[in-house]
JSON list of C-alpha atoms in Angstrom, two decimals:
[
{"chain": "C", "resi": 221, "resn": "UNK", "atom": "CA", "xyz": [120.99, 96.28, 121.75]},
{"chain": "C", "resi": 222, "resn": "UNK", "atom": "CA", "xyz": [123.09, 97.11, 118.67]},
{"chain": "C", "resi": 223, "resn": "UNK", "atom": "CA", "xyz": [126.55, 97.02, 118.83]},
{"chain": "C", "resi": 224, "resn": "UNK", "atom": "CA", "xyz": [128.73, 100.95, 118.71]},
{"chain": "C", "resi": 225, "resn": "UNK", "atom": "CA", "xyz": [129.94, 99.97, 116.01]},
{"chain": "C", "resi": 226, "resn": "UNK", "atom": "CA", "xyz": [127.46, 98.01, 113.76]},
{"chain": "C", "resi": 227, "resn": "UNK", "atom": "CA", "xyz": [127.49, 99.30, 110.00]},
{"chain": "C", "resi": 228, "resn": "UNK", "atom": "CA", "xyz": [124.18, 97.58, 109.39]},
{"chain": "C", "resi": 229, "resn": "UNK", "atom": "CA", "xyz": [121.01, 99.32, 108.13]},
{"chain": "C", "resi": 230, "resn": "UNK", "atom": "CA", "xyz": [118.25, 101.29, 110.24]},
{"chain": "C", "resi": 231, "resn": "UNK", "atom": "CA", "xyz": [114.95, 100.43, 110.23]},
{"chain": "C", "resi": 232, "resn": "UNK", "atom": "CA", "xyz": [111.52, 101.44, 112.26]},
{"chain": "C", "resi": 233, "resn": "UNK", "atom": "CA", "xyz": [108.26, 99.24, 112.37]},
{"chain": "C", "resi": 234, "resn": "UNK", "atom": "CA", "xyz": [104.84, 100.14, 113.37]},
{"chain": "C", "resi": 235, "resn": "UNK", "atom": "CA", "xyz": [103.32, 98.64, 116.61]},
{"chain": "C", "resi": 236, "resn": "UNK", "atom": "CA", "xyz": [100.00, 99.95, 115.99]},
{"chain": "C", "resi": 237, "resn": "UNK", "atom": "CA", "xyz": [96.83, 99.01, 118.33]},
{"chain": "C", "resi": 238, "resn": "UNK", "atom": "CA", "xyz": [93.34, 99.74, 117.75]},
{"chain": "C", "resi": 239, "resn": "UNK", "atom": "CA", "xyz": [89.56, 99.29, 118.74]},
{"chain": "C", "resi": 240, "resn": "UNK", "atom": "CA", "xyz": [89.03, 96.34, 116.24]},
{"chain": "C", "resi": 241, "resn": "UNK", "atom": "CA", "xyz": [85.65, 95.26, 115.39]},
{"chain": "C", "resi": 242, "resn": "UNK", "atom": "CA", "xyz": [86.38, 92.01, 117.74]},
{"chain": "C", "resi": 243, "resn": "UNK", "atom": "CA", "xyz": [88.28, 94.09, 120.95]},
{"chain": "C", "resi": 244, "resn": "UNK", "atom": "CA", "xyz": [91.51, 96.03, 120.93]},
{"chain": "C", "resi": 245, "resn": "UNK", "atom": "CA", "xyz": [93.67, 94.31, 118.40]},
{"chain": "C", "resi": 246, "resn": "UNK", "atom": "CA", "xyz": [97.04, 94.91, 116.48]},
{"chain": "C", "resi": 247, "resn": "UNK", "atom": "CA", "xyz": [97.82, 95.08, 112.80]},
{"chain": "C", "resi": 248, "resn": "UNK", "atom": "CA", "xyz": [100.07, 93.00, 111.51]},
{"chain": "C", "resi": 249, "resn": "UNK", "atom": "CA", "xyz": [101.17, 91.33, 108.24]},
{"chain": "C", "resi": 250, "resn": "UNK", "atom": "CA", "xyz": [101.72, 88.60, 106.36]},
{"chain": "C", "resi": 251, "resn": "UNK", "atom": "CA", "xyz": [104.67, 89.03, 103.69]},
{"chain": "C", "resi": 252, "resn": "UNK", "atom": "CA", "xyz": [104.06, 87.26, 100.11]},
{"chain": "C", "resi": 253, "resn": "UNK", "atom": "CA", "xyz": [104.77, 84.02, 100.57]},
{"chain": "C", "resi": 254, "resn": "UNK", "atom": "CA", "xyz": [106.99, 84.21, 96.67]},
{"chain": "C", "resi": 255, "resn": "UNK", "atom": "CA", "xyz": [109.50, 86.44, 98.30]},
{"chain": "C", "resi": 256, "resn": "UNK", "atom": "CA", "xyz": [113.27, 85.69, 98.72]},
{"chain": "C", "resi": 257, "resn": "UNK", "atom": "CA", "xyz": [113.77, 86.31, 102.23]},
{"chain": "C", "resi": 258, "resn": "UNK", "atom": "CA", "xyz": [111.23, 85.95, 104.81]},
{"chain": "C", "resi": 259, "resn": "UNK", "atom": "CA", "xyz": [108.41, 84.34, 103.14]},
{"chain": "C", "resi": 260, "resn": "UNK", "atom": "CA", "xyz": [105.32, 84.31, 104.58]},
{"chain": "C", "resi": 261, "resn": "UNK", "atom": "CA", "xyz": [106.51, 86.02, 107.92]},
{"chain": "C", "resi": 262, "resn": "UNK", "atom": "CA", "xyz": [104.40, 87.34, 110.05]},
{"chain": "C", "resi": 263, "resn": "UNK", "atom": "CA", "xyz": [105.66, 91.03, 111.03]},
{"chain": "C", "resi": 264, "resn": "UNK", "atom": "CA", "xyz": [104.71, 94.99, 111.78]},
{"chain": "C", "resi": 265, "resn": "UNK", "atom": "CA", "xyz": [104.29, 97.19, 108.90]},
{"chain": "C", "resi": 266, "resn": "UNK", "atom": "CA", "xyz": [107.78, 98.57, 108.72]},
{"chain": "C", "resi": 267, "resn": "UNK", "atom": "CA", "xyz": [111.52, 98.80, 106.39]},
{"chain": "C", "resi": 268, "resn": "UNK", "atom": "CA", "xyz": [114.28, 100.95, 106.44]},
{"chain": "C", "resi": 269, "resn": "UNK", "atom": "CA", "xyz": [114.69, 104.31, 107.09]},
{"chain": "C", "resi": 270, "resn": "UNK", "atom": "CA", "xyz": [115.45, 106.90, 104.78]},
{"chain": "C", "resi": 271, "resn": "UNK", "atom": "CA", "xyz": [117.64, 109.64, 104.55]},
{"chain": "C", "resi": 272, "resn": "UNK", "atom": "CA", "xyz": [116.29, 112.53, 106.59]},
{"chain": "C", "resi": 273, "resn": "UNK", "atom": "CA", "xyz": [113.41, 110.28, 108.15]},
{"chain": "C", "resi": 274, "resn": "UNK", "atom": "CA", "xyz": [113.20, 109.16, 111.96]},
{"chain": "C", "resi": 275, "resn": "UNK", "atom": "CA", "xyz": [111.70, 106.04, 113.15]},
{"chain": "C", "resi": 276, "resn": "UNK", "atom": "CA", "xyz": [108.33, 107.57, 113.73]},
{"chain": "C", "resi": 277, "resn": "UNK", "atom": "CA", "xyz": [108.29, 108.98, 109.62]},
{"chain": "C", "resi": 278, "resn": "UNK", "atom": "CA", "xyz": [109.48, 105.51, 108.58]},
{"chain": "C", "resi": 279, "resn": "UNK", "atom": "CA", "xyz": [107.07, 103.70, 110.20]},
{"chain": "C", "resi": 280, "resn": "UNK", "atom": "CA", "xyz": [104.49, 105.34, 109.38]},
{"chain": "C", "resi": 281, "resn": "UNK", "atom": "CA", "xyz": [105.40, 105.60, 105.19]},
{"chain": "C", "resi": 282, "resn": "UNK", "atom": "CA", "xyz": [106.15, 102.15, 105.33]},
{"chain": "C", "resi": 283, "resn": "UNK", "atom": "CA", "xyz": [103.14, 101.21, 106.75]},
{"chain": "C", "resi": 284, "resn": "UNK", "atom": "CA", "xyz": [101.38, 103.44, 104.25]},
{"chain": "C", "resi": 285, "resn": "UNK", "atom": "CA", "xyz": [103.60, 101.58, 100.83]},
{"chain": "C", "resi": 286, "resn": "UNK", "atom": "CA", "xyz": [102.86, 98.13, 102.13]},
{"chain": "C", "resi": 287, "resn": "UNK", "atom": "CA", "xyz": [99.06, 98.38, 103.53]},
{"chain": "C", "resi": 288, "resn": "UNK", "atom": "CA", "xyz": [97.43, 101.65, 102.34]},
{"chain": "C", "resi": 289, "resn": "UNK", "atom": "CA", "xyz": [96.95, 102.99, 106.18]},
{"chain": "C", "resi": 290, "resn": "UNK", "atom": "CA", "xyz": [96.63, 106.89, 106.39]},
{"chain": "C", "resi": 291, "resn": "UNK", "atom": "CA", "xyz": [99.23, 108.34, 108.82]},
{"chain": "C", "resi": 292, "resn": "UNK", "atom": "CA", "xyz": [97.05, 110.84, 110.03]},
{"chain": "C", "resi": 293, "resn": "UNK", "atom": "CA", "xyz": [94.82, 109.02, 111.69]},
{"chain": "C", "resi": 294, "resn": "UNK", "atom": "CA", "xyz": [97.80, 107.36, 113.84]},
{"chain": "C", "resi": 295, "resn": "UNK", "atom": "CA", "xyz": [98.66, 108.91, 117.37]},
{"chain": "C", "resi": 296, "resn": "UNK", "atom": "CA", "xyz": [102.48, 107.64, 118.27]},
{"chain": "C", "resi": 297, "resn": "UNK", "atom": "CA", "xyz": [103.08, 107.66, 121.89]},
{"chain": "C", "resi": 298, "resn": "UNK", "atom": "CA", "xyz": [106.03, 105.96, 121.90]},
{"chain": "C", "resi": 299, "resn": "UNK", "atom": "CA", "xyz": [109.47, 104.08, 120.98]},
{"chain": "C", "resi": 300, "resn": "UNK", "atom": "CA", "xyz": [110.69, 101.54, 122.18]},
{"chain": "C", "resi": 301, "resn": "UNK", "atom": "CA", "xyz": [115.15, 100.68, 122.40]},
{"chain": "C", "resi": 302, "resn": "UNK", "atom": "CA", "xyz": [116.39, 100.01, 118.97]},
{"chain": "C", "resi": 303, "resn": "UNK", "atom": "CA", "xyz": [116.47, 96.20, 118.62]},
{"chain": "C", "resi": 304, "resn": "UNK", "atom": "CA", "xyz": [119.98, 94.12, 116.86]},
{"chain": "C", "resi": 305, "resn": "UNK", "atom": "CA", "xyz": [118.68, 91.59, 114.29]},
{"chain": "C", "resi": 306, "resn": "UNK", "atom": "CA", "xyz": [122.44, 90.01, 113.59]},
{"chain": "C", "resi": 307, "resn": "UNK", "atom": "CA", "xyz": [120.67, 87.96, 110.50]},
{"chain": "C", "resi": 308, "resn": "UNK", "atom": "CA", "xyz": [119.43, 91.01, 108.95]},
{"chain": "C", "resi": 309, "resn": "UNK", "atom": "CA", "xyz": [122.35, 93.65, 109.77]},
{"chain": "C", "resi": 310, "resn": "UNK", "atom": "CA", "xyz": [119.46, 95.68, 110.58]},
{"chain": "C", "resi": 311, "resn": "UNK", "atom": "CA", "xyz": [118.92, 97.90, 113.86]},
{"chain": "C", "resi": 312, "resn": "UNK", "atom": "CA", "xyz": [114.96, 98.39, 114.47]},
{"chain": "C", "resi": 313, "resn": "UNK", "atom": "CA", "xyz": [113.05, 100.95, 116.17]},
{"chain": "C", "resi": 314, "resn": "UNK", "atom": "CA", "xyz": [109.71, 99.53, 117.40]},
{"chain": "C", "resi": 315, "resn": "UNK", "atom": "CA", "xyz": [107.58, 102.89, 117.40]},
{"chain": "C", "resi": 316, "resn": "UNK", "atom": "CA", "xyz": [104.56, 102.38, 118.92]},
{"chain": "C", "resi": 317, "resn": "UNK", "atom": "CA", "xyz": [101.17, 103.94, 117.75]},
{"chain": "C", "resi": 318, "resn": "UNK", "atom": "CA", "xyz": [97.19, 104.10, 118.78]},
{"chain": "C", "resi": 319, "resn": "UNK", "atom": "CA", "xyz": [94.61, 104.28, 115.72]},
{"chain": "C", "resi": 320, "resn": "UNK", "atom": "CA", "xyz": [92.50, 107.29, 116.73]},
{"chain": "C", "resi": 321, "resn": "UNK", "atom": "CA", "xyz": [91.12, 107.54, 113.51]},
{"chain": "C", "resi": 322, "resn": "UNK", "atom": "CA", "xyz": [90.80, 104.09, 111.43]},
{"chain": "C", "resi": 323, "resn": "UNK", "atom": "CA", "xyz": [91.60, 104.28, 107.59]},
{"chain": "C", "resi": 324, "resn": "UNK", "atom": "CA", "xyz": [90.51, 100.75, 105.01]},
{"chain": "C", "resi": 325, "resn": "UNK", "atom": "CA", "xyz": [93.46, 98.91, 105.43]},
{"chain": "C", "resi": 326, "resn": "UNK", "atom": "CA", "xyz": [94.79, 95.93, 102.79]},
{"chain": "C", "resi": 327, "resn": "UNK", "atom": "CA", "xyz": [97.23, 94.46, 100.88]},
{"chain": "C", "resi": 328, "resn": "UNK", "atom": "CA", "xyz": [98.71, 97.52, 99.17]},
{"chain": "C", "resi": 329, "resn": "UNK", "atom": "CA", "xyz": [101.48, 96.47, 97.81]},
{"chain": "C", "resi": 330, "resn": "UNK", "atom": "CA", "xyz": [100.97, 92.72, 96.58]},
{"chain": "C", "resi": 331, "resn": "UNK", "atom": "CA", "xyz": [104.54, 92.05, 95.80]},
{"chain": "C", "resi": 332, "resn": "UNK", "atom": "CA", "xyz": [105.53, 92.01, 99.58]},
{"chain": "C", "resi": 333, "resn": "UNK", "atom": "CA", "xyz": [102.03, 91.74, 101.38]},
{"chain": "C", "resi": 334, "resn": "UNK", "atom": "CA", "xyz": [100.28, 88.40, 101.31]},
{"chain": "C", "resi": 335, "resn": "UNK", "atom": "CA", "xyz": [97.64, 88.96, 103.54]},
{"chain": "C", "resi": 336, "resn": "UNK", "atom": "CA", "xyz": [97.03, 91.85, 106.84]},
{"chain": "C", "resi": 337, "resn": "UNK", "atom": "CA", "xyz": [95.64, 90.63, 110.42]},
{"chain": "C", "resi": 338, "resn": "UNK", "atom": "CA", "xyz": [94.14, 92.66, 112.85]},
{"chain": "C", "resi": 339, "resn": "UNK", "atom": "CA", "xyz": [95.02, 90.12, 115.82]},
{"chain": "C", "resi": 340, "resn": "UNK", "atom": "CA", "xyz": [92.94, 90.95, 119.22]},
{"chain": "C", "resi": 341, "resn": "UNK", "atom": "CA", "xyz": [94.96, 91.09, 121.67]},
{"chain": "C", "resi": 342, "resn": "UNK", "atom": "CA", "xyz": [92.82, 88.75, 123.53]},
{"chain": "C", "resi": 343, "resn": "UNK", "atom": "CA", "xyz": [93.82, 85.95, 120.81]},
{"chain": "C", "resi": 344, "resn": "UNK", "atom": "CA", "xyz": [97.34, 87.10, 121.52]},
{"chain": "C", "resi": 345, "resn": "UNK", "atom": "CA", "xyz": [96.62, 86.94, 125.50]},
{"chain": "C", "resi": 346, "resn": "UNK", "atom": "CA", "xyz": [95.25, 83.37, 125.02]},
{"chain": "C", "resi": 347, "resn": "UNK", "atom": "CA", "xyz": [97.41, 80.36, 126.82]},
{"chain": "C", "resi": 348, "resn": "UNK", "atom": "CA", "xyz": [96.39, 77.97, 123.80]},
{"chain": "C", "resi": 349, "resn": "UNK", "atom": "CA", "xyz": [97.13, 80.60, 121.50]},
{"chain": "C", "resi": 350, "resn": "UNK", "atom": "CA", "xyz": [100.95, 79.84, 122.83]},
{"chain": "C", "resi": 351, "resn": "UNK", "atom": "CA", "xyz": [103.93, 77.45, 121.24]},
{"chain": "C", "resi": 352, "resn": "UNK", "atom": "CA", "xyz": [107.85, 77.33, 121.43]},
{"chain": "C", "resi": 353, "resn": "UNK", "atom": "CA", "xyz": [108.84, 77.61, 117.62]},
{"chain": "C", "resi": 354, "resn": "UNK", "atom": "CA", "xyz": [111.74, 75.90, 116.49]},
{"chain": "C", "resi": 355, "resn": "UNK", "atom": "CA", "xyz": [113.37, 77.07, 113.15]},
{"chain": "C", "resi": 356, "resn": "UNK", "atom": "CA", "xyz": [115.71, 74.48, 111.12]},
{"chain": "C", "resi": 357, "resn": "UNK", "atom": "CA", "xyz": [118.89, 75.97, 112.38]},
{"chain": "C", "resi": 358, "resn": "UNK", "atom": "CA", "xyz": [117.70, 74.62, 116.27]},
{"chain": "C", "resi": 359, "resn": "UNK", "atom": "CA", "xyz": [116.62, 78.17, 117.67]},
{"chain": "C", "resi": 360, "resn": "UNK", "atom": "CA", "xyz": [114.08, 78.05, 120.10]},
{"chain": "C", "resi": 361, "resn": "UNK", "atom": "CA", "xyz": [111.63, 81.04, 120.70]},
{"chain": "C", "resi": 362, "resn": "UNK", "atom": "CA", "xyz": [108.37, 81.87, 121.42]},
{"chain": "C", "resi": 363, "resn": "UNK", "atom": "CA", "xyz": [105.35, 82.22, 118.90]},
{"chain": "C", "resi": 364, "resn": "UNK", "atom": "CA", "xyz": [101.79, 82.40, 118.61]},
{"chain": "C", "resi": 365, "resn": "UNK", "atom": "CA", "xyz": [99.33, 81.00, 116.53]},
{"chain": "C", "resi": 366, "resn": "UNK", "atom": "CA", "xyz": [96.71, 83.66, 114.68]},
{"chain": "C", "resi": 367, "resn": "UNK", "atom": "CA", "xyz": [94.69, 83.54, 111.77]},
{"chain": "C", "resi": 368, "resn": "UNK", "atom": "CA", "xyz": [91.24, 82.65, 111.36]},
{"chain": "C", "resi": 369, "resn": "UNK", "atom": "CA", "xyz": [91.85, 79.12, 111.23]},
{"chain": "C", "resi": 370, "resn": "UNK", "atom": "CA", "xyz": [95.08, 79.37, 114.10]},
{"chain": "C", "resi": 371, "resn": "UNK", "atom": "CA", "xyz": [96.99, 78.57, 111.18]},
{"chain": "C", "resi": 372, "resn": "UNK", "atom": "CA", "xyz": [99.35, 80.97, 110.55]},
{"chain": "C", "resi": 373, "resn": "UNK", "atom": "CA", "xyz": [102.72, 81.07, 113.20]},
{"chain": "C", "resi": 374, "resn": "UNK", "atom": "CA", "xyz": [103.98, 84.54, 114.52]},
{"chain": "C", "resi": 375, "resn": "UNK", "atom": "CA", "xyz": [107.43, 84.11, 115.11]},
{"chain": "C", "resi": 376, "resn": "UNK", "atom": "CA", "xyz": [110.98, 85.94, 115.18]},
{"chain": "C", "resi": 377, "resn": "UNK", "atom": "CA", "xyz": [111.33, 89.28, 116.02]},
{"chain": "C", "resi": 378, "resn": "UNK", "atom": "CA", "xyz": [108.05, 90.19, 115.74]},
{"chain": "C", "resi": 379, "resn": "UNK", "atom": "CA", "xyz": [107.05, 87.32, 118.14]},
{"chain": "C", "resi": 380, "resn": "UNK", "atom": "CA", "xyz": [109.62, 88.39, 120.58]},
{"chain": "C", "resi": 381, "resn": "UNK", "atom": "CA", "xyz": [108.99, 92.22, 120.86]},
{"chain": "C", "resi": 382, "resn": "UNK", "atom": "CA", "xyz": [104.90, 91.48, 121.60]},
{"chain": "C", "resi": 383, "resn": "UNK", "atom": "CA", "xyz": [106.34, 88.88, 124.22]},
{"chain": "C", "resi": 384, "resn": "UNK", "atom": "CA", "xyz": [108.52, 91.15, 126.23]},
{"chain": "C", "resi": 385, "resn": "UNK", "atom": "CA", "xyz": [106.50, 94.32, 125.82]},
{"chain": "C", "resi": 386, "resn": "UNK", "atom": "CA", "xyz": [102.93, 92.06, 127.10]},
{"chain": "C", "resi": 387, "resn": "UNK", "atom": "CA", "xyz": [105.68, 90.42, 129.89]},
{"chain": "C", "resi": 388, "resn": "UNK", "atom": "CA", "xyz": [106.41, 93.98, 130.49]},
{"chain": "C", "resi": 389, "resn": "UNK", "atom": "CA", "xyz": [102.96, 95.66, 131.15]},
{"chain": "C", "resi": 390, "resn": "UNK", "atom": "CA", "xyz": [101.78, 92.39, 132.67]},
{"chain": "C", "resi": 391, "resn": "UNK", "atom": "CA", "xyz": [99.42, 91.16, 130.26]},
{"chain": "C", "resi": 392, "resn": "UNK", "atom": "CA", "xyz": [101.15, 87.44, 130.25]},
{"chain": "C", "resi": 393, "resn": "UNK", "atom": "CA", "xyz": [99.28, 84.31, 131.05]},
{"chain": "C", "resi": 394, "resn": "UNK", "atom": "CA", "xyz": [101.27, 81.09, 132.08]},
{"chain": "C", "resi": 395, "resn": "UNK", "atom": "CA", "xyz": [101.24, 79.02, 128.86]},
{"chain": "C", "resi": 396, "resn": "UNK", "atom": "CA", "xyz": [102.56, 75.47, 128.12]},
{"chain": "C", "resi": 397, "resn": "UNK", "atom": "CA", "xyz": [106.08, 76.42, 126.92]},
{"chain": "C", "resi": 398, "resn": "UNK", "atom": "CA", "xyz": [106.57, 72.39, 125.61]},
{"chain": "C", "resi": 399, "resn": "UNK", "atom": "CA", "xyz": [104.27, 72.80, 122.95]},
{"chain": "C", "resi": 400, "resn": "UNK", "atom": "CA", "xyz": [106.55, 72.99, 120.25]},
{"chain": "C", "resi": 401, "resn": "UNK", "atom": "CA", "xyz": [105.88, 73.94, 116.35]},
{"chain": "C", "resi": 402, "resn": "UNK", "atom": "CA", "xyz": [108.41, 73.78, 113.73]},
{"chain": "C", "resi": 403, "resn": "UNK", "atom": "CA", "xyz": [108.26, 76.33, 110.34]},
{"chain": "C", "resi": 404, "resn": "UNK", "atom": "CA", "xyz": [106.01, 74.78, 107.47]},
{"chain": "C", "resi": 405, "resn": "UNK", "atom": "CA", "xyz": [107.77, 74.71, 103.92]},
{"chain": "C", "resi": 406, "resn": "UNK", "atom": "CA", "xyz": [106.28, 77.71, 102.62]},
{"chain": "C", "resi": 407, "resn": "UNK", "atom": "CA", "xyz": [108.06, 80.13, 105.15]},
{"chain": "C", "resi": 408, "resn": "UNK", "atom": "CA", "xyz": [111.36, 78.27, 104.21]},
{"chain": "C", "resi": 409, "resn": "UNK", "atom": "CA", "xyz": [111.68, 78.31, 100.75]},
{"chain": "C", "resi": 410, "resn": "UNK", "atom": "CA", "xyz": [109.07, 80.75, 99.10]},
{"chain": "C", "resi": 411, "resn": "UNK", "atom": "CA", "xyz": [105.90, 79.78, 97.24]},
{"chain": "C", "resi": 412, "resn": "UNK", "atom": "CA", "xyz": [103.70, 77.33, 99.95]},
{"chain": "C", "resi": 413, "resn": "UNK", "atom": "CA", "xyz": [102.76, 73.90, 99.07]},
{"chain": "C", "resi": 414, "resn": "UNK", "atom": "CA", "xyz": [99.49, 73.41, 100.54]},
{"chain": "C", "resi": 415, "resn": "UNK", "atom": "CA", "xyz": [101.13, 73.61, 103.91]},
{"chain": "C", "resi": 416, "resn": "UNK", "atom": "CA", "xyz": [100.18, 75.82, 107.14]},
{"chain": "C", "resi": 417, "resn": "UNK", "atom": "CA", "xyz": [101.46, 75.61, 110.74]},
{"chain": "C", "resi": 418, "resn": "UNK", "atom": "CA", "xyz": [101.75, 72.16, 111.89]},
{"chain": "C", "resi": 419, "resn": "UNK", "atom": "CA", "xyz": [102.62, 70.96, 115.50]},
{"chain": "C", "resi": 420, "resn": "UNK", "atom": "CA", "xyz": [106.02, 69.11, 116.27]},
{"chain": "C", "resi": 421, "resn": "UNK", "atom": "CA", "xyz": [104.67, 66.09, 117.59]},
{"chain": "C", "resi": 422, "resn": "UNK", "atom": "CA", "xyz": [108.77, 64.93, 117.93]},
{"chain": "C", "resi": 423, "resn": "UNK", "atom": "CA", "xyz": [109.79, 67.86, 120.38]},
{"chain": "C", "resi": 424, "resn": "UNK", "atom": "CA", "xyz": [111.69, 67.40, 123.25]},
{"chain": "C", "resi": 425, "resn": "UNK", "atom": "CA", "xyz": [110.99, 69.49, 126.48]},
{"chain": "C", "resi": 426, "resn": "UNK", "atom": "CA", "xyz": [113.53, 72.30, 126.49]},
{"chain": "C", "resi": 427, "resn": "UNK", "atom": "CA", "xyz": [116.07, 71.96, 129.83]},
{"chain": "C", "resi": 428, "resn": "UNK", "atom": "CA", "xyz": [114.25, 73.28, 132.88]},
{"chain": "C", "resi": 429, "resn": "UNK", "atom": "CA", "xyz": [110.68, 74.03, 131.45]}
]
């Protein structure tokens, strides 16, 4: 939870599920793999919130500006705590929405969107599906493995919330938590080399796992 006192910006994101063409899925997306921060991460559709705006507004206009969704076709039915990210001075609102009525979604607004996934959430559900990512400053958390080609990592905050919240409901499968992965280039340093998700074949099992 944030801190009282925190002077950091507010934010919402949009946890949005849906009756996919494959099964009940959720839309995420992939940021542009050329910007500063973040490259390439997998996240919700989400930023800060504006002046006069509450989570639900935010989430919603931000998921509009980055993937063209229409908000009226989006039923929110609920929020979840506000979340700390320390790294980002940022205090996020998960708001959490059902797509009654599907608009074309895609990648809006190029500069920040590099590609959108509609991930079942029987890909998510899947044991194999599963790793422990480790980023270069040693943190350890979980992640998943989506794309097409199970090349792309969710990770971070976005990997966490969709952990607890499936731990939560009871939608967890036991999963091999020593299957470790480690960030590629591109979501280090900006534009990708020719690089996708690759598995740590160097890991050491984490203390009582």
């Amino acid at each position: 939870m944030p801190p009282h006192d925190h002077t950091g910006r507010r934010g919402a994101v949009l946890m949005l599920f849906g009756e996919g063409p494959q099964g009940p899925d959720l839309l995420l997306t992939e940021r542009s793999h050329t910007m500063r921060s973040h490259p390439g991460q997998v996240s919700f559709p989400g930023g800060g919130i504006d002046e006069g705006e509450d989570p639900q507004a935010a989430a919603l206009r931000e998921a509009w500006e980055e993937t063209g969704l229409d908000p009226d076709g989006v039923e929110i039915f609920a929020e979840l705590p506000e979340l700390w990210l320390p790294p980002s001075n940022y205090a996020v609102v998960p708001v959490l929405g059902w797509w009654a009525d599907e608009s074309p979604v895609t990648t809006h607004s190029v500069e920040e969107v590099h590609a959108i996934h509609r991930v079942t959430i029987s890909d998510l559900v899947e044991p194999t599906h599963r790793v422990t990512v480790r980023a270069p400053s040693g943190w350890l958390g979980p992640g998943f493995l989506i794309g097409e080609n199970r090349d792309v990592i969710l990770w971070g905050f976005t990997a966490g919330v969709i952990t607890r919240l499936f731990e939560h409901i009871g939608w967890t499968q036991e999963w091999d938590t020593t299957v470790e992965y480690e960030l590629p280039e591109y979501m280090l340093v900006g534009p990708p080399p020719g690089t996708r998700a690759t598995p740590n074949t160097n890991f050491k099992e984490r203390p009582g796992r």
